[in-house]
Short mmCIF file of C-alpha atoms in Angstrom, two decimals:
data_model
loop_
_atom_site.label_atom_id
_atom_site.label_comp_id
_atom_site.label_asym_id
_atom_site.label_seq_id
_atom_site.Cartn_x
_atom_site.Cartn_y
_atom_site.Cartn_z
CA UNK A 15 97.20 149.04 79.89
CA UNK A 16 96.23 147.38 76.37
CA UNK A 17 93.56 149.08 74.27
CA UNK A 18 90.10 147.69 74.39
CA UNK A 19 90.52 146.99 70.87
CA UNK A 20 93.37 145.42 71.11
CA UNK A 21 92.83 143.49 73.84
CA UNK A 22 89.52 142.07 71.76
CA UNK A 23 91.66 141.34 68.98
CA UNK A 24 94.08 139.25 71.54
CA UNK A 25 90.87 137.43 73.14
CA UNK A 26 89.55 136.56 69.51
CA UNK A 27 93.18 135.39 68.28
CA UNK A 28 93.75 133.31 71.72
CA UNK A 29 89.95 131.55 71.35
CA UNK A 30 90.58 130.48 67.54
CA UNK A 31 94.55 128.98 69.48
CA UNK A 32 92.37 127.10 71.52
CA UNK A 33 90.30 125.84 68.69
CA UNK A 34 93.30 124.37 67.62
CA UNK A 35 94.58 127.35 64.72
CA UNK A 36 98.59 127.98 65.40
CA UNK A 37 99.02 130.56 62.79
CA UNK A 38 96.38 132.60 65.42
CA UNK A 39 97.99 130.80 68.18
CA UNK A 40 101.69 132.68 66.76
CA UNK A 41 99.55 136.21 66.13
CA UNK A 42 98.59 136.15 70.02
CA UNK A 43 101.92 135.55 71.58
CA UNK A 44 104.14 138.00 68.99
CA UNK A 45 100.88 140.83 69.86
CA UNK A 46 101.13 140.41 73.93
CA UNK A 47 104.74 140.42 73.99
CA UNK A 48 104.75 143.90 73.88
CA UNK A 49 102.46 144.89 76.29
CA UNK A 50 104.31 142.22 78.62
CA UNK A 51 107.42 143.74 78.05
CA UNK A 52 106.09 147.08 78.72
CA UNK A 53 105.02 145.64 82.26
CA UNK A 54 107.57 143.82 83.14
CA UNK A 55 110.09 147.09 82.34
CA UNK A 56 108.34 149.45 84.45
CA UNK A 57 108.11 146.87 87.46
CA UNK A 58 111.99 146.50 87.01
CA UNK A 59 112.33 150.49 87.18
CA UNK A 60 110.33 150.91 90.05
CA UNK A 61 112.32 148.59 92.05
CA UNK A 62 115.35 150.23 91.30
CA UNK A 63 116.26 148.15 88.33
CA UNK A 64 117.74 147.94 84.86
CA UNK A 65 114.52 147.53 82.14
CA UNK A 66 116.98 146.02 79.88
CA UNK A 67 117.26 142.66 82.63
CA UNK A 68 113.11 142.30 82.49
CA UNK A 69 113.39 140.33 79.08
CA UNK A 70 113.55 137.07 81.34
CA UNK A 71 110.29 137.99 83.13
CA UNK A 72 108.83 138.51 79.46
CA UNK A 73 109.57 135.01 78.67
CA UNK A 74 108.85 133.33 81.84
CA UNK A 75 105.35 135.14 81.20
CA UNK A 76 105.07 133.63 78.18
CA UNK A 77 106.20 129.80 79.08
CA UNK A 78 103.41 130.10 81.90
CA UNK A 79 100.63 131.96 79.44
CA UNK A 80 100.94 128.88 77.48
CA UNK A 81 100.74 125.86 79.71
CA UNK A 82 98.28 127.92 81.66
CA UNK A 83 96.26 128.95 78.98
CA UNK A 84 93.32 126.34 80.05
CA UNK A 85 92.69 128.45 83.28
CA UNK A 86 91.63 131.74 81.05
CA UNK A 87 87.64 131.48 80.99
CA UNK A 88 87.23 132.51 77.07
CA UNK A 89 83.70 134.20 78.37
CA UNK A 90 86.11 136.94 80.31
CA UNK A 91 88.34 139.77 78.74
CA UNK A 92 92.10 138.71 77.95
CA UNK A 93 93.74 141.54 79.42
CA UNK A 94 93.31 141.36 83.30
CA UNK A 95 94.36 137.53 83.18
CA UNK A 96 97.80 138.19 81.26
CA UNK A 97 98.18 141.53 83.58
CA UNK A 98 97.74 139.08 86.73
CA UNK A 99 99.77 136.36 85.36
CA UNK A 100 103.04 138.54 83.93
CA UNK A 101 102.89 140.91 87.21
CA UNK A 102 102.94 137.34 89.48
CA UNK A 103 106.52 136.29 87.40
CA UNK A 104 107.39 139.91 87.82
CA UNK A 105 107.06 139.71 92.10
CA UNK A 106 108.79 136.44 91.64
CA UNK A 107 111.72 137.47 90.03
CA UNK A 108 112.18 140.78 91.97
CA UNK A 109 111.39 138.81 95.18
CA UNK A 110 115.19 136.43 94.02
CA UNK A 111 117.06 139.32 93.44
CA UNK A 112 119.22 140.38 96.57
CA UNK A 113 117.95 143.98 97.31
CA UNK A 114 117.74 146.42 94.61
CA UNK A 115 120.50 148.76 93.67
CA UNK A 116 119.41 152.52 94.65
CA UNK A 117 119.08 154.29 91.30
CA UNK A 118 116.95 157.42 91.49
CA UNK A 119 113.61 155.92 89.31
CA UNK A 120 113.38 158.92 87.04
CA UNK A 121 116.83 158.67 85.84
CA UNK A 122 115.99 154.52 84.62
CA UNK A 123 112.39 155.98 83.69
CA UNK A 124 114.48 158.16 81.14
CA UNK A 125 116.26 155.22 79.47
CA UNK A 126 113.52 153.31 78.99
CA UNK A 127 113.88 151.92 75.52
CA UNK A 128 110.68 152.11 73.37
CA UNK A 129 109.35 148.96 72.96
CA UNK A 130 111.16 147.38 70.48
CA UNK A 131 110.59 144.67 68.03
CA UNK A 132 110.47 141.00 69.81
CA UNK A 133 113.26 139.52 67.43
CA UNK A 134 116.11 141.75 69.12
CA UNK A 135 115.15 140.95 73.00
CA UNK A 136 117.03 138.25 74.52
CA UNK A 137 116.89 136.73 78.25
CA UNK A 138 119.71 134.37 80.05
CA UNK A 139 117.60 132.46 82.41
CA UNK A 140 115.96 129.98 80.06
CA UNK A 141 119.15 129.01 78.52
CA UNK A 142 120.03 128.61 82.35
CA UNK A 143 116.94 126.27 83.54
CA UNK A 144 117.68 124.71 79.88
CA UNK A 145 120.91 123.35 80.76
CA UNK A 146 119.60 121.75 84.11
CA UNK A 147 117.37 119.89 82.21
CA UNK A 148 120.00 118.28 79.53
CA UNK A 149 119.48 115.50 77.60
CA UNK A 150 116.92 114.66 74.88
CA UNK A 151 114.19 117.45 75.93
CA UNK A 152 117.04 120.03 75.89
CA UNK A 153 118.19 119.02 72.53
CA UNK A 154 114.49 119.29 71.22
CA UNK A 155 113.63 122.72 73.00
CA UNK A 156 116.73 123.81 71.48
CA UNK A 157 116.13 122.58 67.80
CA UNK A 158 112.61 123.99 67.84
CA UNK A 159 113.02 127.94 69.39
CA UNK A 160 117.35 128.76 68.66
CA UNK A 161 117.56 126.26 65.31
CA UNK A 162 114.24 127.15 64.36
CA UNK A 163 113.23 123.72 63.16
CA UNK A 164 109.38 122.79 62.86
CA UNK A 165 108.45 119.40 64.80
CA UNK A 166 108.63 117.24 61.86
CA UNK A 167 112.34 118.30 60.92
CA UNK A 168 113.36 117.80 64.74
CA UNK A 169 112.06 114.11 64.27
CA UNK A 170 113.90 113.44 61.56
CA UNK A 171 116.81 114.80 63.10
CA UNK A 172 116.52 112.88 66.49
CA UNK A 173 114.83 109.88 64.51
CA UNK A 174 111.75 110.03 66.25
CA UNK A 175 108.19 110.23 65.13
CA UNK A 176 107.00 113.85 65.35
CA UNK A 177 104.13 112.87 67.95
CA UNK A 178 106.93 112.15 70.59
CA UNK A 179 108.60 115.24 69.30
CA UNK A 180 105.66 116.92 70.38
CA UNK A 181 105.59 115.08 73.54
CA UNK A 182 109.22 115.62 74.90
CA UNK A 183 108.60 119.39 74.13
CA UNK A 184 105.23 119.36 75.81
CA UNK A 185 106.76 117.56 79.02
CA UNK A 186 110.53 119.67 78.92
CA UNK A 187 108.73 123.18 78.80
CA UNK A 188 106.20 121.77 82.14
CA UNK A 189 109.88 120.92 83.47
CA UNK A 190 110.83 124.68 82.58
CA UNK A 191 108.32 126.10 84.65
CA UNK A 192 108.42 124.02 87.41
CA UNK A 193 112.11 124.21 87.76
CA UNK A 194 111.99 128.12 87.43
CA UNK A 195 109.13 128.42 90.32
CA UNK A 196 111.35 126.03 92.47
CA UNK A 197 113.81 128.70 92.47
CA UNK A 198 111.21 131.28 94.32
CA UNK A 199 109.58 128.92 97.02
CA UNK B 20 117.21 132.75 74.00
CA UNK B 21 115.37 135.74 72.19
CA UNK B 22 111.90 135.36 72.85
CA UNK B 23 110.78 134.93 68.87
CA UNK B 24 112.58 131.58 69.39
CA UNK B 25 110.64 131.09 72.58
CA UNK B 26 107.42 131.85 70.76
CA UNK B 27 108.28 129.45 67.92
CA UNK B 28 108.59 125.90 70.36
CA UNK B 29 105.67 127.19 72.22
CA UNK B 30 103.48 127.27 69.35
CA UNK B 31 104.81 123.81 68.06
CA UNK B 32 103.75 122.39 71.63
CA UNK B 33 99.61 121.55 71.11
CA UNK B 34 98.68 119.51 74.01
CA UNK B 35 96.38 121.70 76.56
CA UNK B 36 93.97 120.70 79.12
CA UNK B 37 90.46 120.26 77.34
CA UNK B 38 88.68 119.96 81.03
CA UNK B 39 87.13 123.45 82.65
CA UNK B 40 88.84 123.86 85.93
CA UNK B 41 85.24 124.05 87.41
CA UNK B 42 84.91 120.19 86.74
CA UNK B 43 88.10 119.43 87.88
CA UNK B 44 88.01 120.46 91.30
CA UNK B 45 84.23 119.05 91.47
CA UNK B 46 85.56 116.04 90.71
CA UNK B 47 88.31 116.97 93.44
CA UNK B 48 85.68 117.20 95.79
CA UNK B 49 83.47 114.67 95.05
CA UNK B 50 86.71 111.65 95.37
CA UNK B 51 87.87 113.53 98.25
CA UNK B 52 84.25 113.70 99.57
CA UNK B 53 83.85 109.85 98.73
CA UNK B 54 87.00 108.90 100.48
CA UNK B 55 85.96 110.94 104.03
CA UNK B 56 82.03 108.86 103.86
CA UNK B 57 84.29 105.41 103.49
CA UNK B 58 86.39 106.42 106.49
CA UNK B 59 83.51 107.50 108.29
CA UNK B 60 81.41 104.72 107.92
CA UNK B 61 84.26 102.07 108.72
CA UNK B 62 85.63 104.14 111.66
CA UNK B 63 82.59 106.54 113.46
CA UNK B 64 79.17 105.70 112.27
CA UNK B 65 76.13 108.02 113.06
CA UNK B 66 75.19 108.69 116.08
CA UNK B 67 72.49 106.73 117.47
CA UNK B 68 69.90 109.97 118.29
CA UNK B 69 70.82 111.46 114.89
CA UNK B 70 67.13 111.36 113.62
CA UNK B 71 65.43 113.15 116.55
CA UNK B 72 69.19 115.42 116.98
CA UNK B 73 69.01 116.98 113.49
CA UNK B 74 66.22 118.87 114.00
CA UNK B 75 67.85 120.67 117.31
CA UNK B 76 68.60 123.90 116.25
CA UNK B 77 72.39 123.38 117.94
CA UNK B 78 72.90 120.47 115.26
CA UNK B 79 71.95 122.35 112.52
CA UNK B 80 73.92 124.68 113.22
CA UNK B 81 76.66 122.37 113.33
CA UNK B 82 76.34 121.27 110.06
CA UNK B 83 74.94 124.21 108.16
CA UNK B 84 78.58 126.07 109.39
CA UNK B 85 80.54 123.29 108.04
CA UNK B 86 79.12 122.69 105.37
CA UNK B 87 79.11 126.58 104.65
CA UNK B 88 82.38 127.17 104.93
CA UNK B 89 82.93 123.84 102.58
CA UNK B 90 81.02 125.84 99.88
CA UNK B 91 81.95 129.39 100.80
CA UNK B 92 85.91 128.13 100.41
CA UNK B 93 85.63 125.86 97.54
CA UNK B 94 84.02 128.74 95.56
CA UNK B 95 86.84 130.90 96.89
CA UNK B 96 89.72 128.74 95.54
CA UNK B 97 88.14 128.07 91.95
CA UNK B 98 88.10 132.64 91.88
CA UNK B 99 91.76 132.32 92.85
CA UNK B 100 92.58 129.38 90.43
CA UNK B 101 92.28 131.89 87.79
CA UNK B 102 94.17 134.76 87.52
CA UNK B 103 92.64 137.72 86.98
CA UNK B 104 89.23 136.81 88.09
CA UNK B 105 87.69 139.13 90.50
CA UNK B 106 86.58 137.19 93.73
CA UNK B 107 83.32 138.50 93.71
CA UNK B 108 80.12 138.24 95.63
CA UNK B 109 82.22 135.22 97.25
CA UNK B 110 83.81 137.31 99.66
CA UNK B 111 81.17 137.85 101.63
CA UNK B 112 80.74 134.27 102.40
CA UNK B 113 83.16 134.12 105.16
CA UNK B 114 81.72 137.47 107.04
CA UNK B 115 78.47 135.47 106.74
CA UNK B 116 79.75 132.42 108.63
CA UNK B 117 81.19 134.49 111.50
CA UNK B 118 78.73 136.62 112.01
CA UNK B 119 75.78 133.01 112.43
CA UNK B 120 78.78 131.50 114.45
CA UNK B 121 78.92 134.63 116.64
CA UNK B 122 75.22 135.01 116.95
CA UNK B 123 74.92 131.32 117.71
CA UNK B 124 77.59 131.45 120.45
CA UNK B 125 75.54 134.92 122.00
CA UNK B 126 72.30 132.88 121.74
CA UNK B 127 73.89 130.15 123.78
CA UNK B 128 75.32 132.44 126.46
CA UNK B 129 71.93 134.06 126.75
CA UNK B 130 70.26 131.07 126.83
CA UNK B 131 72.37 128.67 129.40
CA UNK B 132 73.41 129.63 132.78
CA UNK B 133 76.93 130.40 132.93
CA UNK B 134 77.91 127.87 135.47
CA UNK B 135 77.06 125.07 133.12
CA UNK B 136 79.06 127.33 129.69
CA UNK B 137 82.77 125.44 130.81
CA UNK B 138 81.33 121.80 130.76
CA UNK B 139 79.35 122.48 127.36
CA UNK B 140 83.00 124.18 126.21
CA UNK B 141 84.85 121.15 127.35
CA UNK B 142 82.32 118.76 125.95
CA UNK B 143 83.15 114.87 126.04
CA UNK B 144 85.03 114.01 123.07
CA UNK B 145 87.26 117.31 122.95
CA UNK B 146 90.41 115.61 122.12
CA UNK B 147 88.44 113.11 119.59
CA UNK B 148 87.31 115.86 117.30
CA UNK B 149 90.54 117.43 117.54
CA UNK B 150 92.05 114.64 116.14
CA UNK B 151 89.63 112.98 113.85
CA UNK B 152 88.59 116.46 111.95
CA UNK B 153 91.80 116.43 110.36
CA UNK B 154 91.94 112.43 109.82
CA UNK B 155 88.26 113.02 107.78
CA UNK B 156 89.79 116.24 105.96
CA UNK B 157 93.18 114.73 104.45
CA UNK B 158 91.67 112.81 101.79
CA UNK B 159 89.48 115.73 100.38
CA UNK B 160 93.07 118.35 100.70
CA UNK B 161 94.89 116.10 99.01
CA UNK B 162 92.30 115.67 96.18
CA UNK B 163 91.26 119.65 96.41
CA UNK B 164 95.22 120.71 96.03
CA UNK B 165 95.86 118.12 93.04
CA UNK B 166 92.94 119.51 91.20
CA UNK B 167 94.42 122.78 92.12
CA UNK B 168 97.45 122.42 90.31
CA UNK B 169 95.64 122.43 87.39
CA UNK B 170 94.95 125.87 87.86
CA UNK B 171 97.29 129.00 88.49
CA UNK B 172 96.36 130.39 91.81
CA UNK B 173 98.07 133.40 92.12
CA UNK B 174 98.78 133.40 95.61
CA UNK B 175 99.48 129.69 96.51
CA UNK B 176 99.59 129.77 100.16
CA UNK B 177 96.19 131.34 100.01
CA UNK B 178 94.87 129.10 97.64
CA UNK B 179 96.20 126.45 99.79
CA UNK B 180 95.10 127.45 103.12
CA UNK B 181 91.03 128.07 101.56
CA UNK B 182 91.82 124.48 100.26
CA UNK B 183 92.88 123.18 103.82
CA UNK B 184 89.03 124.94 104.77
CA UNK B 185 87.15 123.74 102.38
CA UNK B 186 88.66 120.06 103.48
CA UNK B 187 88.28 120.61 106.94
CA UNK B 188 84.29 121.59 106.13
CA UNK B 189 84.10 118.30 104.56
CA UNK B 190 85.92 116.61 107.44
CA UNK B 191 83.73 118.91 109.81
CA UNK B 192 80.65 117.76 108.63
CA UNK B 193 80.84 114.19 108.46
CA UNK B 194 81.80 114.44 111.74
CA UNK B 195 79.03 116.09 112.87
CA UNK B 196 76.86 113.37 112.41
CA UNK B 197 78.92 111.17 114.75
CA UNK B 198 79.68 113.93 117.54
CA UNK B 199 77.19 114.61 120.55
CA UNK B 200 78.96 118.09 121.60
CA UNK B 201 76.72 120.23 120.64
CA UNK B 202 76.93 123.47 121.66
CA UNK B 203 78.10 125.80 119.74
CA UNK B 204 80.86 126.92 122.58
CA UNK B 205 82.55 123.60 121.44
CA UNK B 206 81.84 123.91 118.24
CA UNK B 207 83.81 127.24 117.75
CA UNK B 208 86.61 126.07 119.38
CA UNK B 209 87.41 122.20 118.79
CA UNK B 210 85.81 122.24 115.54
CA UNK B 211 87.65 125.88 115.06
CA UNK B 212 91.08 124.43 116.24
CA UNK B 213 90.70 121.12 113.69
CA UNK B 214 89.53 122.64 110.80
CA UNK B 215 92.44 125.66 111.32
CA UNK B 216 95.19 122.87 111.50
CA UNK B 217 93.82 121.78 107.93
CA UNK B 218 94.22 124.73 106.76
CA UNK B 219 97.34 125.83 108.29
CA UNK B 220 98.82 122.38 106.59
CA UNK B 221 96.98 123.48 103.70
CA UNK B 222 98.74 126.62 103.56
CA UNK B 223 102.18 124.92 103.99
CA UNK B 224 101.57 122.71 101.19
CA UNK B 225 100.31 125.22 98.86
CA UNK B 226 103.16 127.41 99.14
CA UNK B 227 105.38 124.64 97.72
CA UNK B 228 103.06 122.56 95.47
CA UNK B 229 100.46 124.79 94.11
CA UNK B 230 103.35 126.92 92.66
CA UNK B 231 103.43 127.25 88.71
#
């Protein structure tokens, strides 16, 4: 679990987000990551898995924190409503692996990496769901998270105005999810 | 993808949902609840006693469990439409129904001679509220599970299938006030067996469209 402190500090940095401040909105998502990771890694151990294969869980976590963030009552703590959200991507992507190699827990428990920074972890599965949803909204989710370009040097690259920048990225990471949960039902 | 690059489009994406989930599925309810009245009205109509039949005890009854379990569930759904939100003193809405249902049907068996219990089971219109409860409760599900989707219920099939009784309460109720079975013996089962095919198909269609 996240320190109370912490976890105030999270619930502070989310409510300014919602107000509308990114540079919070940034500080919130780099600060859960961790403690998402941390979850995601021990559900992987216990069912028999490799921690180092969670980082797509992490990220699926955090595509769904963010279009979901509307359903977190700012009155309530942070904590238990990441917790539920991150352990519901973790069931989901245990429950599409065939059965779980047998590896004796306290042996993966062992290699558990410390939590390391989020700039070195790396997941396969969004790059996956990214190419089935090609075209314009791939190019754009691609220029803004691998290129690194803000929204306004995307339009000028794709000759668009940075409002339907904004748009097509709002609209291809809904696709995301919705194509990643399709996988589960 | 490394999830820094994740973070970074995420952040650039500022469009969110500015209503509270509470007014959503209200407003869920209250369209859904609007469309069962205009299909009642064109298709059923009150019954003709209904003025001097409200006050009987067996069609208060009637209505005070469906409209119960309308509250009791919508309540239920709007806890589990957020994760991480502990259900509360809303659980104990559902013993509460059962246990008046199952003192109601006791007080009937005590109170009629058991020759007559069969007939008052049977009723006169089984088949009619078997089908109509569901007919009144579609528009309110399909409202209830599209304001549902703005939420993240964390189990969807249960979110679903509290949706499908919450609809059928609706449906339940307005057809109440057109039915003339009413003893609760009916009531339990061919009100029972409509509202529970809501929220079986409820269920179903959570599973699949209340994912996120």
């Amino acid at each position: 679990m996240a320190r109370a402190s912490d976890e105030e500090d999270w619930a502070d940095w989310m409510r300014a987000a919602i107000a509308g401040d990114g540079a919070a909105y940034r500080r919130v998502l780099e600060a859960v990551t961790p403690f998402l990771r941390g979850l995601a890694r021990r559900g992987f151990a216990r069912a028999g898995l490799s921690p180092a294969e969670a980082e797509d869980v992490v990220q699926e976590a955090l595509l769904a924190i963010h279009l979901k963030r509307h359903t977190w009552d700012t009155a309530r703590p942070i904590g238990p409503w990441l917790s539920a959200i991150a352990r519901n991507k973790l069931v989901d992507a245990l429950r599409r692996r065939p059965t779980a190699a047998h590896v004796p827990i306290d042996d993966l428990l062992e290699t558990l990496p410390a939590a390391g920074g989020a700039e070195m972890e790396e997941g396969q599965e969004l790059d996956r769901l990214l190419e089935q949803l090609g075209g314009r909204q791939r190019d754009i989710v691609r220029a803004l998270s691998l290129e690194g370009r803000s929204a306004r040097e995307a339009a000028q690259q794709f000759s668009m105005s940075e409002g339907a920048v904004r748009v097509a990225l709002h609209r291809a990471l809904k696709a995301l999810a919705l194509i990643s949960g399709r996988q589960t039902a | 993808m490394r999830t820094n690059e994740l973070i970074s489009a995420l952040v650039q994406d500022q469009a969110m949902r500015r209503w509270r989930l509470e007014g959503v599925l209200l407003c869920g309810l209250a369209i859904g609840g609007g469309m069962t009245a205009l299909g009642f009205l064109a298709g059923l109509g009150l019954r003709p006693d209904l003025e001097s039949a409200v006050m009987t005890l067996r069609v208060l009854l009637k209505l005070v469990v469906s409209l119960g379990l309308l509250v009791v569930c919508a309540g239920l759904t709007l806890r589990l439409a957020r994760p991480g939100v502990p259900v509360g003193g809303w659980r104990w809405g559902a013993p509460a129904l059962a246990l008046l249902l199952a003192g109601a049907v006791a007080a009937e068996l005590l109170a009629t001679p058991p020759a007559s219990w069969s007939a008052r089971m049977m009723g006169q219109n089984a088949l009619f509220c078997l089908a109509l409860i569901p007919a009144l409760a579609a528009g309110p599900l399909a409202c209830l599970l599209l304001a549902l989707r703005q939420g993240a219920p964390i189990r969807p099939g249960l979110s679903g299938a509290l949706a499908g009784l919450a609809a059928g309460g609706m449906g339940a109720a307005f057809y109440a006030l057109h039915c003339i079975d009413d003893s609760p013996l009916f009531l339990v089962v061919w009100y029972g067996l409509g509202i529970g095919f809501v929220a079986l198909l409820g269920a179903v269609l959570g599973r699949y469209w209340l994912r996120w």
